[in-house]
Amino acid sequence: MSLISAPPQMLLLLFLMCVWAPATPFTVIMSDSGVPKALVDGPQTGVSMNKDGARTDPREQEAVYDIMRATGNDWATDIPDVCRGRWHGIECMPDKDDVFHVVSLSFGALSDDTAFPTCDPNRSHISPSITRLPYIRTLFFYRCFSNNPQPIPSFLGQLGPTLQTLVLRENGHVGPIPIELGNLTRLKVLDLHKNNLNGSIPISLNRITGLRSLDLSGNTLTGSIPNFTFPVLSILDMSQNLLADSIPSTIGACLALLKMDLSHNRLTGAIPDSISNLENLMLMDLSYNRLKGPLPIWFRTLISLQTLILKGNPMGPTQIPSDACEGMKGLMILILSNMNLHGPIPSSIGHLPSLRVLHLDGNHLNGSIPNSFRELKSVGELRLNDNGLVGPIPFGREMVWRMRRKLRLYHNSGLCYNANSGFGDNLDSSFSSGIGPCEPPRPRP
């Protein structure tokens, strides 16, 4: 199974595995006064979580007690040392003086196998005591405040010197994204997926130059997409919002992008040519917007692209360029449904060796199905229905039986099949609806 076709639960678990993968241990850089200045990556020598005499910083311990009480986990106050009496959901690192510091807190039941502390859905909130954790690097809250909607607290912006991962996922947060989050200049992951956030995307986020993953999907954000220029951003997901205006050309400056999902918004205008600079892009989903054509001919420059989804954009009347997909040897999913496309299907699509899913349904395509399509040995799902295609279907029996119900050709009044194609082999009636043999059977003598 590819990442592109994996269910959302699997993608979330893969994301969490990346975020919470075992990190390099930490040491302490001492200031001139002898007070710990910062935890940094580096080897530990002679320090162990089980070492006698190691203890949790008492101020951080009190802060953790407050945070746990705020999420309905009062049981934590009975733990005499929160780092040495570890539970899943808290991570601590020692300094050279055997003082433990809290570097990660996680809440929410991801699955039956996950033991992160759950939140009381009726009274949980994020405690300001989080700002009393000077070494905190990861905060994760998942489905914690659904029955007690609240804004994202602006005081999280005070964690700028240390915080690297902020995940507030499916919590029911309301209101705008605080502009103070732009102060989290060391942030690498910002995930606010599927809340009830509204208002515009703050331009202050542009100050987070080291951001690698930005997920604002599943909210009701309005306004335009700011002119972000994140040099190392690899994941950009702003899907399922109410964003309008055109796609900013500055997105082409995010040269590290692997995934760009802007689907299910109200974006208008043309697809900016600057996207052709994204040579590492693997997934681009711009479906269900109001983008206009013509289809760019520079798609073939996206040599790493595996998934291209433009479904539901009224880009026509326009044609699919004859060489639009040439060179895209890794393209596995191509979905161009319901786009008011006219003209013939380019034979170059049949020369995509990795293609597995092809949707061209719901357009005004005419002519015949290219003979090159019989070379699509990896295709397992093909939709050409609801067009104006004519002529014989060029697929062999093996290809027809492999796809069966995932081969959709109905509502093309001019298509027909040959005797050796497998269409007449007592398949489901909906499979070949309205398609008859190219030559009627000869009467027996």
GROMACS .gro file of C-alpha atoms in nm:
model
  445
    1MET     CA    1   0.000   0.000   0.000
    2SER     CA    2   0.137   0.346  -0.088
    3LEU     CA    3   0.121   0.641   0.149
    4ILE     CA    4  -0.108   0.811  -0.097
    5SER     CA    5  -0.374   0.540  -0.077
    6ALA     CA    6  -0.335   0.469   0.294
    7PRO     CA    7  -0.633   0.541   0.524
    8PRO     CA    8  -0.620   0.858   0.738
    9GLN     CA    9  -0.564   0.656   1.057
   10MET     CA   10  -0.252   0.497   0.913
   11LEU     CA   11  -0.119   0.832   0.792
   12LEU     CA   12  -0.172   0.978   1.138
   13LEU     CA   13   0.016   0.691   1.302
   14LEU     CA   14   0.300   0.725   1.052
   15PHE     CA   15   0.313   1.096   1.129
   16LEU     CA   16   0.329   1.026   1.502
   17MET     CA   17   0.603   0.770   1.452
   18CYS     CA   18   0.807   1.040   1.278
   19VAL     CA   19   0.736   1.302   1.544
   20TRP     CA   20   0.801   1.073   1.841
   21ALA     CA   21   1.080   0.865   1.697
   22PRO     CA   22   1.362   0.812   1.948
   23ALA     CA   23   1.561   1.132   1.958
   24THR     CA   24   1.930   1.187   2.010
   25PRO     CA   25   2.003   1.233   2.384
   26PHE     CA   26   2.068   1.575   2.526
   27THR     CA   27   2.342   1.746   2.718
   28VAL     CA   28   2.347   2.087   2.875
   29ILE     CA   29   2.532   2.401   2.769
   30MET     CA   30   2.623   2.585   3.086
   31SER     CA   31   2.615   2.960   3.106
   32ASP     CA   32   2.893   3.159   3.273
   33SER     CA   33   2.694   3.161   3.596
   34GLY     CA   34   2.678   2.781   3.605
   35VAL     CA   35   2.300   2.773   3.543
   36PRO     CA   36   2.175   2.540   3.266
   37LYS     CA   37   2.122   2.754   2.959
   38ALA     CA   38   1.970   2.516   2.703
   39LEU     CA   39   1.930   2.153   2.615
   40VAL     CA   40   2.099   2.075   2.284
   41ASP     CA   41   2.161   1.766   2.073
   42GLY     CA   42   2.466   1.578   2.186
   43PRO     CA   43   2.589   1.261   2.356
   44GLN     CA   44   2.518   1.181   2.719
   45THR     CA   45   2.792   1.035   2.932
   46GLY     CA   46   2.724   0.852   3.254
   47VAL     CA   47   2.360   0.969   3.284
   48SER     CA   48   2.072   0.723   3.319
   49MET     CA   49   1.701   0.753   3.387
   50ASN     CA   50   1.747   0.501   3.670
   51LYS     CA   51   2.049   0.661   3.828
   52ASP     CA   52   2.016   0.707   4.202
   53GLY     CA   53   1.993   1.072   4.299
   54ALA     CA   54   1.846   1.188   3.968
   55ARG     CA   55   1.544   1.408   4.025
   56THR     CA   56   1.294   1.622   3.837
   57ASP     CA   57   1.326   1.998   3.853
   58PRO     CA   58   1.070   2.084   4.128
   59ARG     CA   59   0.934   2.390   3.943
   60GLU     CA   60   0.871   2.185   3.632
   61GLN     CA   61   0.710   1.913   3.841
   62GLU     CA   62   0.460   2.161   3.985
   63ALA     CA   63   0.388   2.288   3.634
   64VAL     CA   64   0.317   1.932   3.517
   65TYR     CA   65   0.079   1.883   3.809
   66ASP     CA   66  -0.114   2.194   3.698
   67ILE     CA   67  -0.123   2.080   3.335
   68MET     CA   68  -0.247   1.734   3.432
   69ARG     CA   69  -0.518   1.874   3.660
   70ALA     CA   70  -0.633   2.101   3.375
   71THR     CA   71  -0.687   1.797   3.152
   72GLY     CA   72  -0.871   1.598   3.419
   73ASN     CA   73  -0.575   1.380   3.514
   74ASP     CA   74  -0.564   1.452   3.886
   75TRP     CA   75  -0.402   1.115   3.951
   76ALA     CA   76  -0.067   1.257   3.841
   77THR     CA   77  -0.037   1.465   4.158
   78ASP     CA   78   0.016   1.141   4.352
   79ILE     CA   79   0.336   1.067   4.159
   80PRO     CA   80   0.629   1.189   4.371
   81ASP     CA   81   0.861   1.235   4.072
   82VAL     CA   82   0.688   1.277   3.733
   83CYS     CA   83   0.998   1.195   3.530
   84ARG     CA   84   1.115   0.891   3.723
   85GLY     CA   85   0.758   0.761   3.757
   86ARG     CA   86   0.720   0.791   3.383
   87TRP     CA   87   0.400   0.730   3.193
   88HIS     CA   88   0.351   0.727   2.818
   89GLY     CA   89   0.296   1.086   2.718
   90ILE     CA   90   0.576   1.250   2.913
   91GLU     CA   91   0.939   1.259   2.810
   92CYS     CA   92   1.221   1.398   3.018
   93MET     CA   93   1.591   1.453   2.963
   94PRO     CA   94   1.859   1.491   3.232
   95ASP     CA   95   2.134   1.747   3.248
   96LYS     CA   96   2.484   1.677   3.373
   97ASP     CA   97   2.375   1.748   3.730
   98ASP     CA   98   2.118   1.467   3.712
   99VAL     CA   99   1.826   1.709   3.704
  100PHE     CA  100   1.547   1.597   3.473
  101HIS     CA  101   1.367   1.847   3.248
  102VAL     CA  102   1.034   1.791   3.072
  103VAL     CA  103   1.078   1.800   2.695
  104SER     CA  104   0.752   1.645   2.567
  105LEU     CA  105   0.388   1.618   2.677
  106SER     CA  106   0.121   1.427   2.483
  107PHE     CA  107  -0.250   1.381   2.550
  108GLY     CA  108  -0.530   1.193   2.376
  109ALA     CA  109  -0.620   0.835   2.290
  110LEU     CA  110  -0.496   0.764   1.939
  111SER     CA  111  -0.595   0.398   1.952
  112ASP     CA  112  -0.656   0.115   2.196
  113ASP     CA  113  -0.280   0.054   2.204
  114THR     CA  114  -0.185   0.412   2.290
  115ALA     CA  115  -0.147   0.500   2.655
  116PHE     CA  116  -0.128   0.879   2.635
  117PRO     CA  117  -0.337   1.034   2.913
  118THR     CA  118  -0.687   1.108   2.790
  119CYS     CA  119  -0.862   1.437   2.856
  120ASP     CA  120  -1.188   1.504   3.035
  121PRO     CA  121  -1.392   1.625   2.735
  122ASN     CA  122  -1.623   1.841   2.947
  123ARG     CA  123  -1.376   2.049   3.147
  124SER     CA  124  -1.028   2.015   2.997
  125HIS     CA  125  -0.826   2.319   2.901
  126ILE     CA  126  -0.464   2.405   2.827
  127SER     CA  127  -0.301   2.535   3.143
  128PRO     CA  128  -0.080   2.847   3.131
  129SER     CA  129   0.166   2.646   3.342
  130ILE     CA  130   0.299   2.511   3.012
  131THR     CA  131   0.498   2.833   2.990
  132ARG     CA  132   0.684   2.720   3.305
  133LEU     CA  133   0.850   2.435   3.116
  134PRO     CA  134   1.164   2.603   2.980
  135TYR     CA  135   1.285   2.299   2.785
  136ILE     CA  136   0.959   2.182   2.630
  137ARG     CA  137   1.001   2.071   2.268
  138THR     CA  138   0.679   1.881   2.187
  139LEU     CA  139   0.315   1.948   2.276
  140PHE     CA  140   0.046   1.713   2.147
  141PHE     CA  141  -0.328   1.735   2.220
  142TYR     CA  142  -0.564   1.504   2.027
  143ARG     CA  143  -0.943   1.516   2.073
  144CYS     CA  144  -0.911   1.678   2.413
  145PHE     CA  145  -1.158   1.971   2.424
  146SER     CA  146  -1.444   1.861   2.199
  147ASN     CA  147  -1.716   1.926   2.458
  148ASN     CA  148  -1.549   2.238   2.594
  149PRO     CA  149  -1.465   2.449   2.285
  150GLN     CA  150  -1.200   2.712   2.346
  151PRO     CA  151  -0.959   2.926   2.146
  152ILE     CA  152  -0.597   2.829   2.100
  153PRO     CA  153  -0.430   3.016   2.387
  154SER     CA  154  -0.202   3.297   2.277
  155PHE     CA  155   0.041   3.224   2.561
  156LEU     CA  156   0.172   2.928   2.359
  157GLY     CA  157   0.368   3.190   2.167
  158GLN     CA  158   0.589   3.227   2.475
  159LEU     CA  159   0.742   2.885   2.404
  160GLY     CA  160   0.939   3.021   2.108
  161PRO     CA  161   1.290   2.947   2.238
  162THR     CA  162   1.235   2.569   2.259
  163LEU     CA  163   0.910   2.437   2.105
  164GLN     CA  164   0.962   2.234   1.787
  165THR     CA  165   0.636   2.038   1.751
  166LEU     CA  166   0.287   2.174   1.820
  167VAL     CA  167  -0.003   1.940   1.741
  168LEU     CA  168  -0.356   2.052   1.834
  169ARG     CA  169  -0.550   1.798   1.628
  170GLU     CA  170  -0.930   1.748   1.626
  171ASN     CA  171  -0.974   1.936   1.952
  172GLY     CA  172  -1.271   2.155   1.861
  173HIS     CA  173  -1.069   2.476   1.897
  174VAL     CA  174  -1.263   2.786   1.796
  175GLY     CA  175  -1.171   3.139   1.694
  176PRO     CA  176  -0.875   3.258   1.489
  177ILE     CA  177  -0.520   3.126   1.480
  178PRO     CA  178  -0.329   3.345   1.728
  179ILE     CA  179  -0.074   3.570   1.562
  180GLU     CA  180   0.152   3.492   1.860
  181LEU     CA  181   0.222   3.148   1.711
  182GLY     CA  182   0.455   3.333   1.475
  183ASN     CA  183   0.689   3.372   1.774
  184LEU     CA  184   0.755   2.996   1.771
  185THR     CA  185   1.052   3.047   1.545
  186ARG     CA  186   1.207   2.705   1.620
  187LEU     CA  187   0.891   2.519   1.524
  188LYS     CA  188   0.925   2.235   1.273
  189VAL     CA  189   0.573   2.088   1.289
  190LEU     CA  190   0.248   2.287   1.323
  191ASP     CA  191  -0.067   2.074   1.302
  192LEU     CA  192  -0.408   2.234   1.366
  193HIS     CA  193  -0.608   1.982   1.162
  194LYS     CA  194  -0.986   1.952   1.194
  195ASN     CA  195  -1.085   2.211   1.450
  196ASN     CA  196  -1.336   2.495   1.413
  197LEU     CA  197  -1.082   2.771   1.349
  198ASN     CA  198  -1.195   3.073   1.149
  199GLY     CA  199  -1.056   3.404   1.031
  200SER     CA  200  -0.753   3.445   0.809
  201ILE     CA  201  -0.417   3.271   0.820
  202PRO     CA  202  -0.179   3.501   1.011
  203ILE     CA  203   0.113   3.629   0.804
  204SER     CA  204   0.321   3.606   1.122
  205LEU     CA  205   0.368   3.235   1.054
  206ASN     CA  206   0.613   3.337   0.783
  207ARG     CA  207   0.867   3.403   1.059
  208ILE     CA  208   0.892   3.028   1.126
  209THR     CA  209   1.158   2.976   0.861
  210GLY     CA  210   1.246   2.622   0.973
  211LEU     CA  211   0.890   2.487   0.941
  212ARG     CA  212   0.879   2.144   0.778
  213SER     CA  213   0.511   2.050   0.812
  214LEU     CA  214   0.211   2.287   0.816
  215ASP     CA  215  -0.137   2.135   0.843
  216LEU     CA  216  -0.431   2.376   0.875
  217SER     CA  217  -0.683   2.147   0.704
  218GLY     CA  218  -1.040   2.080   0.810
  219ASN     CA  219  -1.126   2.425   0.948
  220THR     CA  220  -1.327   2.725   0.823
  221LEU     CA  221  -1.039   2.960   0.750
  222THR     CA  222  -1.116   3.245   0.510
  223GLY     CA  223  -0.925   3.506   0.314
  224SER     CA  224  -0.631   3.435   0.088
  225ILE     CA  225  -0.324   3.217   0.130
  226PRO     CA  226  -0.038   3.441   0.249
  227ASN     CA  227   0.280   3.475   0.044
  228PHE     CA  228   0.464   3.212   0.244
  229THR     CA  229   0.823   3.124   0.153
  230PHE     CA  230   0.923   2.832   0.373
  231PRO     CA  231   1.261   2.708   0.245
  232VAL     CA  232   1.247   2.360   0.407
  233LEU     CA  233   0.871   2.299   0.415
  234SER     CA  234   0.788   1.947   0.293
  235ILE     CA  235   0.418   1.909   0.391
  236LEU     CA  236   0.159   2.180   0.317
  237ASP     CA  237  -0.207   2.096   0.381
  238MET     CA  238  -0.472   2.369   0.381
  239SER     CA  239  -0.753   2.155   0.241
  240GLN     CA  240  -1.119   2.174   0.346
  241ASN     CA  241  -1.136   2.542   0.434
  242LEU     CA  242  -1.299   2.848   0.278
  243LEU     CA  243  -0.984   3.003   0.135
  244ALA     CA  244  -1.035   3.228  -0.168
  245ASP     CA  245  -0.839   3.431  -0.425
  246SER     CA  246  -0.555   3.287  -0.631
  247ILE     CA  247  -0.277   3.048  -0.533
  248PRO     CA  248   0.024   3.270  -0.451
  249SER     CA  249   0.318   3.235  -0.688
  250THR     CA  250   0.554   3.236  -0.388
  251ILE     CA  251   0.455   2.876  -0.323
  252GLY     CA  252   0.700   2.788  -0.599
  253ALA     CA  253   0.980   2.906  -0.368
  254CYS     CA  254   0.908   2.622  -0.121
  255LEU     CA  255   1.150   2.399  -0.307
  256ALA     CA  256   1.145   2.118  -0.049
  257LEU     CA  257   0.770   2.050  -0.086
  258LEU     CA  258   0.674   1.684  -0.111
  259LYS     CA  259   0.298   1.719  -0.052
  260MET     CA  260   0.073   2.015  -0.137
  261ASP     CA  261  -0.299   1.979  -0.066
  262LEU     CA  262  -0.517   2.288  -0.124
  263SER     CA  263  -0.832   2.094  -0.216
  264HIS     CA  264  -1.189   2.179  -0.118
  265ASN     CA  265  -1.151   2.557  -0.100
  266ARG     CA  266  -1.267   2.850  -0.314
  267LEU     CA  267  -0.941   2.927  -0.491
  268THR     CA  268  -0.967   3.101  -0.827
  269GLY     CA  269  -0.746   3.194  -1.120
  270ALA     CA  270  -0.487   2.982  -1.295
  271ILE     CA  271  -0.239   2.736  -1.147
  272PRO     CA  272   0.078   2.948  -1.106
  273ASP     CA  273   0.370   2.860  -1.333
  274SER     CA  274   0.608   2.883  -1.037
  275ILE     CA  275   0.487   2.539  -0.920
  276SER     CA  276   0.694   2.396  -1.205
  277ASN     CA  277   0.999   2.465  -0.983
  278LEU     CA  278   0.891   2.200  -0.731
  279GLU     CA  279   1.097   1.913  -0.862
  280ASN     CA  280   1.059   1.713  -0.538
  281LEU     CA  281   0.679   1.736  -0.526
  282MET     CA  282   0.517   1.393  -0.495
  283LEU     CA  283   0.151   1.480  -0.432
  284MET     CA  284  -0.047   1.781  -0.557
  285ASP     CA  285  -0.420   1.797  -0.484
  286LEU     CA  286  -0.601   2.112  -0.601
  287SER     CA  287  -0.941   1.946  -0.645
  288TYR     CA  288  -1.278   2.111  -0.583
  289ASN     CA  289  -1.178   2.472  -0.623
  290ARG     CA  290  -1.269   2.729  -0.888
  291LEU     CA  291  -0.947   2.723  -1.085
  292LYS     CA  292  -0.948   2.814  -1.452
  293GLY     CA  293  -0.758   2.669  -1.745
  294PRO     CA  294  -0.591   2.593  -1.964
  295LEU     CA  295  -0.415   2.291  -1.820
  296PRO     CA  296  -0.045   2.378  -1.783
  297ILE     CA  297   0.195   2.210  -2.023
  298TRP     CA  298   0.470   2.225  -1.760
  299PHE     CA  299   0.322   1.937  -1.557
  300ARG     CA  300   0.580   1.712  -1.724
  301THR     CA  301   0.859   1.903  -1.543
  302LEU     CA  302   0.734   1.763  -1.210
  303ILE     CA  303   0.944   1.451  -1.248
  304SER     CA  304   0.887   1.329  -0.889
  305LEU     CA  305   0.509   1.363  -0.897
  306GLN     CA  306   0.318   1.048  -0.803
  307THR     CA  307  -0.032   1.190  -0.750
  308LEU     CA  308  -0.203   1.471  -0.942
  309ILE     CA  309  -0.565   1.550  -0.852
  310LEU     CA  310  -0.744   1.842  -1.019
  311LYS     CA  311  -1.099   1.703  -1.006
  312GLY     CA  312  -1.394   1.941  -0.983
  313ASN     CA  313  -1.230   2.256  -1.120
  314PRO     CA  314  -1.419   2.421  -1.411
  315MET     CA  315  -1.102   2.466  -1.614
  316GLY     CA  316  -1.264   2.413  -1.952
  317PRO     CA  317  -1.351   2.426  -2.220
  318THR     CA  318  -0.991   2.320  -2.270
  319GLN     CA  319  -0.801   2.018  -2.393
  320ILE     CA  320  -0.550   1.792  -2.225
  321PRO     CA  321  -0.215   1.887  -2.382
  322SER     CA  322  -0.082   1.604  -2.598
  323ASP     CA  323   0.250   1.598  -2.411
  324ALA     CA  324   0.129   1.708  -2.067
  325CYS     CA  325   0.241   1.389  -1.892
  326GLU     CA  326   0.556   1.303  -2.086
  327GLY     CA  327   0.848   1.230  -1.859
  328MET     CA  328   0.631   1.167  -1.551
  329LYS     CA  329   0.754   0.811  -1.512
  330GLY     CA  330   0.657   0.791  -1.147
  331LEU     CA  331   0.297   0.915  -1.181
  332MET     CA  332   0.065   0.664  -1.014
  333ILE     CA  333  -0.263   0.857  -0.968
  334LEU     CA  334  -0.409   1.100  -1.223
  335ILE     CA  335  -0.759   1.235  -1.151
  336LEU     CA  336  -0.904   1.491  -1.394
  337SER     CA  337  -1.277   1.426  -1.347
  338ASN     CA  338  -1.553   1.686  -1.397
  339MET     CA  339  -1.332   1.959  -1.539
  340ASN     CA  340  -1.516   2.042  -1.863
  341LEU     CA  341  -1.232   1.896  -2.068
  342HIS     CA  342  -1.285   1.866  -2.443
  343GLY     CA  343  -1.108   1.696  -2.730
  344PRO     CA  344  -0.932   1.360  -2.755
  345ILE     CA  345  -0.749   1.165  -2.486
  346PRO     CA  346  -0.373   1.200  -2.549
  347SER     CA  347  -0.203   0.870  -2.629
  348SER     CA  348   0.090   0.984  -2.410
  349ILE     CA  349  -0.115   0.894  -2.099
  350GLY     CA  350  -0.093   0.531  -2.208
  351HIS     CA  351   0.286   0.551  -2.184
  352LEU     CA  352   0.293   0.619  -1.807
  353PRO     CA  353   0.451   0.298  -1.676
  354SER     CA  354   0.359   0.346  -1.308
  355LEU     CA  355  -0.002   0.458  -1.352
  356ARG     CA  356  -0.244   0.275  -1.122
  357VAL     CA  357  -0.548   0.504  -1.101
  358LEU     CA  358  -0.683   0.712  -1.391
  359HIS     CA  359  -1.007   0.914  -1.373
  360LEU     CA  360  -1.115   1.115  -1.679
  361ASP     CA  361  -1.490   1.077  -1.620
  362GLY     CA  362  -1.755   1.349  -1.635
  363ASN     CA  363  -1.594   1.553  -1.914
  364HIS     CA  364  -1.665   1.608  -2.285
  365LEU     CA  365  -1.382   1.398  -2.423
  366ASN     CA  366  -1.433   1.257  -2.771
  367GLY     CA  367  -1.262   1.033  -3.020
  368SER     CA  368  -1.150   0.682  -2.939
  369ILE     CA  369  -0.969   0.535  -2.642
  370PRO     CA  370  -0.600   0.538  -2.743
  371ASN     CA  371  -0.454   0.199  -2.832
  372SER     CA  372  -0.163   0.285  -2.601
  373PHE     CA  373  -0.398   0.224  -2.306
  374ARG     CA  374  -0.358  -0.152  -2.351
  375GLU     CA  375   0.000  -0.102  -2.225
  376LEU     CA  376  -0.120   0.023  -1.884
  377LYS     CA  377  -0.020  -0.298  -1.709
  378SER     CA  378  -0.035  -0.151  -1.357
  379VAL     CA  379  -0.374   0.021  -1.379
  380GLY     CA  380  -0.628  -0.117  -1.134
  381GLU     CA  381  -0.891   0.158  -1.159
  382LEU     CA  382  -0.996   0.335  -1.478
  383ARG     CA  383  -1.291   0.573  -1.518
  384LEU     CA  384  -1.379   0.703  -1.863
  385ASN     CA  385  -1.756   0.713  -1.813
  386ASP     CA  386  -1.982   1.007  -1.899
  387ASN     CA  387  -1.791   1.133  -2.201
  388GLY     CA  388  -1.844   1.118  -2.577
  389LEU     CA  389  -1.598   0.841  -2.663
  390VAL     CA  390  -1.648   0.616  -2.965
  391GLY     CA  391  -1.494   0.312  -3.128
  392PRO     CA  392  -1.373  -0.026  -3.003
  393ILE     CA  393  -1.241  -0.068  -2.651
  394PRO     CA  394  -0.870  -0.155  -2.686
  395PHE     CA  395  -0.833  -0.362  -2.366
  396GLY     CA  396  -0.760  -0.729  -2.360
  397ARG     CA  397  -0.945  -0.991  -2.160
  398GLU     CA  398  -0.685  -0.997  -1.880
  399MET     CA  399  -0.705  -0.622  -1.824
  400VAL     CA  400  -1.085  -0.622  -1.826
  401TRP     CA  401  -1.110  -0.903  -1.573
  402ARG     CA  402  -0.841  -0.749  -1.351
  403MET     CA  403  -1.036  -0.424  -1.306
  404ARG     CA  404  -1.391  -0.554  -1.337
  405ARG     CA  405  -1.615  -0.303  -1.151
  406LYS     CA  406  -1.329  -0.053  -1.126
  407LEU     CA  407  -1.341  -0.018  -1.503
  408ARG     CA  408  -1.616   0.234  -1.578
  409LEU     CA  409  -1.702   0.307  -1.940
  410TYR     CA  410  -2.078   0.362  -1.930
  411HIS     CA  411  -2.254   0.666  -2.081
  412ASN     CA  412  -2.029   0.669  -2.387
  413SER     CA  413  -2.282   0.598  -2.659
  414GLY     CA  414  -2.023   0.524  -2.928
  415LEU     CA  415  -1.810   0.263  -2.752
  416CYS     CA  416  -1.821  -0.106  -2.844
  417TYR     CA  417  -1.621  -0.418  -2.761
  418ASN     CA  418  -1.466  -0.694  -2.964
  419ALA     CA  419  -1.546  -1.060  -2.908
  420ASN     CA  420  -1.210  -1.138  -2.742
  421SER     CA  421  -1.217  -0.845  -2.498
  422GLY     CA  422  -1.393  -1.027  -2.214
  423PHE     CA  423  -1.687  -0.789  -2.204
  424GLY     CA  424  -1.929  -1.057  -2.314
  425ASP     CA  425  -1.828  -1.304  -2.042
  426ASN     CA  426  -2.140  -1.270  -1.826
  427LEU     CA  427  -1.998  -0.982  -1.623
  428ASP     CA  428  -2.211  -0.765  -1.395
  429SER     CA  429  -2.469  -0.577  -1.603
  430SER     CA  430  -2.357  -0.240  -1.462
  431PHE     CA  431  -2.004  -0.318  -1.574
  432SER     CA  432  -2.073  -0.274  -1.945
  433SER     CA  433  -2.392  -0.069  -1.928
  434GLY     CA  434  -2.491   0.055  -2.271
  435ILE     CA  435  -2.190  -0.095  -2.450
  436GLY     CA  436  -2.250  -0.358  -2.717
  437PRO     CA  437  -2.036  -0.568  -2.948
  438CYS     CA  438  -1.868  -0.393  -3.239
  439GLU     CA  439  -1.989  -0.664  -3.478
  440PRO     CA  440  -2.324  -0.836  -3.419
  441PRO     CA  441  -2.300  -1.216  -3.393
  442ARG     CA  442  -2.345  -1.391  -3.725
  443PRO     CA  443  -2.653  -1.614  -3.753
  444ARG     CA  444  -2.589  -1.986  -3.751
  445PRO     CA  445  -2.651  -2.162  -4.083
   0.00000   0.00000   0.00000
